[in-house]
Coordinates of C-alpha atoms and ligand atoms in Angstrom, one line a residue:
E1 CA 0.2 0.0 0.2
D2 CA 1.2 3.3 -0.7
L3 CA 1.9 5.6 2.1
R4 CA -0.7 8.6 2.2
V5 CA 1.1 11.8 2.5
A6 CA -0.7 15.2 3.0
V7 CA 1.8 18.5 2.2
V8 CA 1.0 20.9 4.6
G9 CA 1.7 24.4 3.2
A10 CA 1.9 25.0 -0.5
G11 CA 4.6 27.5 -0.9
R12 CA 7.6 26.9 -2.5
M13 CA 9.3 23.8 -0.5
G14 CA 5.3 22.3 -0.4
A15 CA 4.9 22.3 -3.9
D16 CA 8.0 21.2 -4.8
H17 CA 7.3 18.4 -2.6
V18 CA 4.2 17.6 -4.1
E19 CA 5.9 17.1 -7.2
R20 CA 8.6 14.6 -6.1
L21 CA 6.7 12.6 -3.8
A22 CA 3.8 12.3 -6.8
H23 CA 6.3 11.2 -9.5
R24 CA 9.8 10.4 -8.4
V25 CA 9.2 9.2 -4.7
Q26 CA 8.2 5.4 -4.8
R27 CA 5.3 3.7 -2.0
S28 CA 3.8 6.9 -1.5
R29 CA 1.4 9.1 -2.9
V30 CA -0.3 13.0 -2.0
S31 CA -3.5 12.8 -0.8
A32 CA -4.1 15.8 0.3
V33 CA -2.5 19.5 0.2
V34 CA -3.5 21.7 3.0
D35 CA -3.0 25.5 2.8
V36 CA -5.3 28.2 4.0
D37 CA -5.0 29.9 0.6
A38 CA -7.3 27.5 -1.3
G39 CA -5.9 28.4 -4.9
R40 CA -2.6 28.2 -4.3
A41 CA -3.5 24.8 -2.5
A42 CA -5.6 23.3 -5.9
Q43 CA -2.3 24.9 -8.0
A44 CA -0.1 22.7 -5.8
A45 CA -2.7 19.9 -5.7
S46 CA -2.9 19.4 -9.5
A47 CA 0.4 18.1 -10.0
A48 CA -0.7 14.9 -8.0
P49 CA -4.1 13.0 -9.6
G50 CA -6.0 12.3 -6.9
A51 CA -4.9 14.6 -4.0
E52 CA -7.7 16.1 -2.0
T53 CA -7.4 20.1 -0.7
F54 CA -7.8 21.0 2.7
S55 CA -7.6 24.6 4.5
G56 CA -5.8 23.3 7.5
L57 CA -4.8 20.4 9.7
A58 CA -7.9 20.2 11.7
P59 CA -10.0 19.3 8.9
L60 CA -7.4 17.1 7.4
L61 CA -7.0 14.8 11.1
E62 CA -10.7 14.2 10.9
T63 CA -10.8 12.7 8.0
G64 CA -8.6 10.5 8.0
A65 CA -6.8 11.0 4.8
A66 CA -3.2 11.2 5.7
D67 CA -0.9 8.4 7.0
A68 CA 1.8 10.7 7.4
V69 CA 2.6 14.6 7.1
L70 CA 5.2 17.1 5.4
L71 CA 5.1 20.3 7.3
A72 CA 6.3 23.0 4.9
T73 CA 4.5 25.9 6.3
P74 CA 6.4 29.0 7.4
G75 CA 8.5 28.4 10.8
F76 CA 6.2 30.2 13.0
L77 CA 3.7 28.4 12.1
H78 CA 5.3 24.7 13.1
E79 CA 4.8 24.6 17.0
E80 CA 1.3 24.3 16.9
A81 CA 0.9 22.1 14.0
L82 CA 3.5 19.6 15.7
L83 CA 2.0 19.5 18.8
Q84 CA -1.3 18.6 17.3
L85 CA 0.4 16.4 15.0
I86 CA 2.3 14.5 17.9
E87 CA -0.8 14.1 19.7
A88 CA -2.4 12.5 16.9
G89 CA 0.7 10.1 16.7
M90 CA 1.2 11.1 13.3
P91 CA 4.6 10.7 11.6
V92 CA 5.9 13.8 10.3
L93 CA 8.9 15.4 7.7
C94 CA 9.0 19.3 9.0
E95 CA 10.8 21.6 6.9
K96 CA 13.4 23.7 8.9
P97 CA 13.6 25.2 11.1
L98 CA 11.7 22.9 13.7
T99 CA 10.5 26.1 15.3
P100 CA 11.6 29.8 15.4
D101 CA 13.1 29.8 19.0
A102 CA 14.8 27.3 21.2
A103 CA 12.0 27.9 24.4
S104 CA 9.0 26.3 21.5
A105 CA 11.5 24.1 19.9
L106 CA 12.2 22.5 23.4
R107 CA 8.6 22.3 24.1
V108 CA 8.2 20.4 21.0
V109 CA 11.1 17.6 22.1
Q110 CA 8.8 17.3 25.5
A111 CA 6.1 16.4 24.0
E112 CA 7.5 13.9 21.7
A113 CA 9.6 12.3 24.5
A114 CA 6.5 12.1 26.4
F115 CA 5.1 10.5 23.2
G116 CA 7.7 8.1 23.8
R117 CA 8.6 7.3 19.8
Q118 CA 10.0 9.5 17.1
L119 CA 7.5 10.8 14.9
I120 CA 9.3 14.0 13.7
Q121 CA 12.1 14.4 11.3
V122 CA 13.3 17.9 10.7
G123 CA 14.3 18.6 7.1
F124 CA 17.8 19.3 7.3
M125 CA 18.5 17.4 3.7
R126 CA 22.4 18.4 3.5
R127 CA 22.5 15.2 5.2
F128 CA 21.3 13.6 2.3
D129 CA 23.2 15.1 0.1
A130 CA 26.0 12.3 -1.6
G131 CA 28.9 15.1 -1.0
Y132 CA 28.1 15.0 2.7
R133 CA 27.8 11.5 2.8
R134 CA 31.1 10.9 1.2
L135 CA 32.9 13.7 3.5
K136 CA 30.6 11.8 7.0
E137 CA 32.3 8.6 5.9
V138 CA 36.0 9.7 5.5
I139 CA 36.2 11.7 8.9
D140 CA 34.6 8.6 10.6
S141 CA 36.7 6.0 8.9
G142 CA 39.9 7.8 10.3
Q143 CA 41.9 7.2 6.6
L144 CA 43.0 11.1 6.7
G145 CA 43.5 11.3 10.5
E146 CA 41.7 13.5 12.8
L147 CA 39.1 16.0 11.7
L148 CA 41.1 19.4 12.5
M149 CA 38.8 22.2 11.1
L150 CA 35.7 22.9 8.7
H151 CA 35.5 25.8 6.2
H152 CA 32.3 26.6 4.7
Q153 CA 31.3 28.7 2.1
H154 CA 27.4 29.2 2.1
R155 CA 26.2 31.3 -1.0
N156 CA 23.0 32.8 -2.2
P157 CA 22.2 34.9 -5.2
N158 CA 19.9 37.5 -3.4
T159 CA 17.2 37.6 -0.6
P160 CA 13.7 37.2 -1.2
P161 CA 11.5 40.3 0.1
G162 CA 11.3 40.5 3.5
F163 CA 14.3 39.1 4.8
T164 CA 15.9 40.2 7.6
E165 CA 19.3 40.5 9.1
E166 CA 17.8 37.7 12.0
M167 CA 17.5 35.4 9.3
V168 CA 21.0 35.4 8.1
I169 CA 21.3 33.5 10.9
N170 CA 18.1 31.1 11.4
D171 CA 17.3 30.8 8.2
S172 CA 20.4 30.1 6.2
V173 CA 23.3 29.3 8.5
V174 CA 21.3 27.3 10.6
H175 CA 22.2 24.4 7.8
E176 CA 25.8 24.9 8.6
F177 CA 25.0 24.6 12.1
D178 CA 23.2 21.4 11.5
A179 CA 26.5 20.2 9.3
V180 CA 28.8 20.7 11.9
R181 CA 26.9 18.5 14.2
F182 CA 26.2 16.3 11.4
F183 CA 29.9 16.0 10.8
T184 CA 31.7 15.9 14.2
G185 CA 28.7 14.3 16.0
E186 CA 29.2 17.0 18.7
E187 CA 27.3 19.8 20.3
I188 CA 28.4 23.6 19.7
R189 CA 30.1 25.6 22.2
S190 CA 29.8 29.0 21.1
V191 CA 29.1 30.9 18.2
Q192 CA 30.9 34.1 17.0
V193 CA 29.5 36.3 14.1
R194 CA 31.4 39.2 12.6
V195 CA 30.7 41.5 9.9
G196 CA 33.5 43.1 7.8
R197 CA 33.2 44.7 4.0
R198 CA 29.8 44.8 2.8
T199 CA 28.5 44.3 -0.7
S200 CA 26.9 47.6 -2.3
L201 CA 24.9 45.1 -4.4
G202 CA 22.4 43.4 -1.5
D203 CA 19.4 44.8 0.5
P204 CA 20.5 48.1 2.7
A205 CA 18.8 46.4 5.7
V206 CA 21.1 43.0 5.9
R207 CA 24.5 43.5 6.1
D208 CA 26.1 40.8 4.1
P209 CA 28.4 39.1 3.9
Q210 CA 28.9 37.5 7.5
H211 CA 31.3 35.6 8.9
V212 CA 30.8 33.1 11.0
V213 CA 33.1 31.0 13.5
I214 CA 31.5 27.7 15.6
E215 CA 33.1 25.9 18.1
T216 CA 32.5 22.7 19.0
S217 CA 32.4 21.1 22.3
S218 CA 36.2 19.0 22.0
G219 CA 37.4 22.6 20.7
L220 CA 37.2 22.1 17.0
L221 CA 36.8 24.9 14.7
A222 CA 34.3 25.6 11.7
E223 CA 33.9 28.7 9.9
V224 CA 31.1 29.5 7.7
E225 CA 31.2 32.6 4.9
M226 CA 27.5 33.6 4.9
F227 CA 26.9 35.5 1.8
C228 CA 23.4 36.0 0.8
S229 CA 23.4 38.3 -1.9
A230 CA 26.3 36.6 -4.0
Q231 CA 24.7 37.8 -7.1
L232 CA 26.6 34.5 -9.0
G233 CA 24.0 31.7 -8.1
Y234 CA 23.9 29.2 -5.1
Q235 CA 26.9 27.4 -3.8
V236 CA 27.1 25.6 -0.8
A237 CA 30.7 24.4 -0.6
T238 CA 32.9 22.5 2.5
Q239 CA 36.4 22.3 3.3
A240 CA 37.6 19.8 5.6
T241 CA 41.3 19.7 7.0
F242 CA 42.1 16.8 8.5
E243 CA 46.1 15.9 10.2
R244 CA 46.8 13.9 6.5
G245 CA 45.0 15.4 4.1
V246 CA 42.2 18.2 3.0
V247 CA 38.7 17.3 1.4
A248 CA 36.5 19.6 -0.7
I249 CA 32.5 18.7 -1.8
G250 CA 30.2 20.9 -3.5
G251 CA 32.6 22.2 -5.8
E252 CA 31.9 21.7 -9.7
D253 CA 29.6 18.8 -9.4
G254 CA 27.3 19.8 -12.4
L255 CA 27.9 20.1 -16.3
R256 CA 31.2 21.3 -17.7
I257 CA 30.4 23.2 -20.8
T258 CA 33.0 24.4 -23.1
E259 CA 31.7 26.8 -25.8
A260 CA 33.3 29.5 -28.2
G261 CA 36.2 31.0 -25.7
H262 CA 35.2 29.7 -22.4
T263 CA 35.0 26.8 -20.6
G264 CA 33.5 26.0 -17.1
Y265 CA 31.0 24.5 -14.7
E266 CA 27.0 25.5 -14.6
V267 CA 26.3 27.2 -11.1
P268 CA 22.8 26.1 -9.7
V269 CA 20.1 28.8 -9.7
G270 CA 19.0 27.9 -6.2
F271 CA 18.5 25.6 -3.6
V272 CA 15.9 23.8 -5.1
T273 CA 17.9 22.5 -8.1
R274 CA 21.3 22.3 -6.5
F275 CA 19.8 20.1 -3.3
R276 CA 17.1 18.4 -5.8
A277 CA 18.7 14.8 -5.3
A278 CA 19.5 15.2 -2.3
Y279 CA 15.2 16.2 -1.1
D280 CA 14.6 13.0 -3.3
V281 CA 16.6 10.9 -1.2
E282 CA 15.3 12.4 1.8
I283 CA 12.0 11.9 1.3
Q284 CA 12.0 8.8 0.2
D285 CA 14.1 7.7 3.2
W286 CA 11.6 9.2 5.2
V287 CA 8.9 7.1 3.4
D288 CA 10.7 4.2 3.7
A289 CA 11.0 4.6 7.4
V290 CA 7.7 5.2 7.9
H291 CA 6.2 2.0 6.2
A292 CA 9.0 0.6 8.4
G293 CA 7.9 2.1 11.6
A294 CA 11.3 3.4 12.7
I295 CA 11.9 7.2 11.6
A296 CA 15.6 8.0 12.5
G297 CA 16.8 11.1 10.2
P298 CA 17.7 14.5 11.8
S299 CA 15.3 14.6 14.7
A300 CA 13.6 17.0 16.7
W301 CA 16.8 17.4 19.1
D302 CA 18.8 18.5 16.0
G303 CA 16.0 21.3 15.2
Y304 CA 16.3 22.1 19.3
A305 CA 20.0 22.3 19.2
T306 CA 20.3 24.2 15.7
A307 CA 17.6 26.7 17.9
A308 CA 19.7 27.5 19.9
C309 CA 22.6 27.9 18.2
C310 CA 20.8 30.2 15.9
E311 CA 19.7 32.4 19.4
A312 CA 23.5 32.3 19.7
G313 CA 24.4 33.8 16.6
V314 CA 21.8 36.2 16.7
A315 CA 23.1 37.5 19.8
S316 CA 26.6 37.8 18.7
Q317 CA 25.5 39.4 15.7
R318 CA 24.0 42.2 18.0
H319 CA 26.7 42.5 20.7
G320 CA 29.7 40.9 19.2
G321 CA 31.8 38.5 20.6
A322 CA 31.5 34.6 20.8
V323 CA 28.3 33.6 22.6
D324 CA 27.9 30.8 24.1
V325 CA 25.3 27.9 23.2
A326 CA 23.2 26.8 26.4
L327 CA 21.1 23.8 25.8
A328 CA 18.7 21.7 28.3
E329 CA 19.8 18.4 29.5
R330 CA 19.1 15.7 26.4
P331 CA 16.0 13.0 27.1
A332 CA 17.7 10.0 27.0
F333 CA 14.9 8.8 24.5
Y334 CA 16.8 10.9 21.9
A335 CA 20.6 9.2 22.6
Ligands
ISE1 C1 16.5 28.8 2.8 O1 15.8 29.1 3.3 C2 16.9 26.9 2.4 O2 17.1 26.7 3.6 C3 18.1 27.4 1.8 O3 19.0 26.0 1.9 C4 19.5 28.0 2.3 O4 20.9 27.8 1.5 C5 18.7 29.5 1.9 O5 20.3 30.4 2.6 C6 17.9 29.8 3.1 O6 17.4 31.1 2.8

């Protein structure tokens, strides 16, 4: 039997996931699309034959039209929805962020721990990217010795309307917080954000680019160039420095095109294209895990821990200096 998935939130990511579930993911189908905007719900649902549309989560849950939910509404709507879904015992893939701040994320963690089983997977799709997985294997194998440092570049073409200074951290650098935790298997101890020379080509309300230094619990340093209005397209790359070598991922992995007077690689236009394959693997793994009754991807704890890092990052943006990350005790449930 196909898993009946309801996609809640039919914006950019929601609509992309509808298309993915309808055409590329096996053993699942989109049974419902939920959005307050009926036109947007209908538009997204048109890519998935047989999908019903709903205006909210409550009517969806009442009809029993779904076995699992893919939550792709804006982050500020997640807490209420997640608490309802936990109560209903419904497996959910929640797009990042889990919630917009650490206190609300912790409430979700506690509700899930009280429920007693992992229901939530957080949409940190980079963990499913082929390059990320290869690098993680090299780190874990020890073949190049100890990992010493991580250098990240995260460049977006420009900022969407309404993008704020805090979103540089909460929306964008949140991925590197998760990446550093994924690669090292450690929590993050402190975060420092500095702003140097600024581009004249971005939104004047957003200082750009920003440089972030992350320190893990054992003292490993990672740094991030976060450039939100980089003009050139979308680039996410990492270089990892080991005792006996360096590994680079996220470089030139697309087509190399040679034409009159020029040779070079295409730059993806945005994250939906850059991480298309990673999203496919992420959603297929999640569907398979729900079928098997054992969700194991990035958890609500990862959502909470990264939200705490974001708070430290925003505090450092405002006041300077390295800011310690304060985490609540991790429920044994997430060990
Ligand atoms: C966006 O929300 C994402 O999640 C992308 O992965 C990230 O690269 C971008 O900076 C964010 O705005």
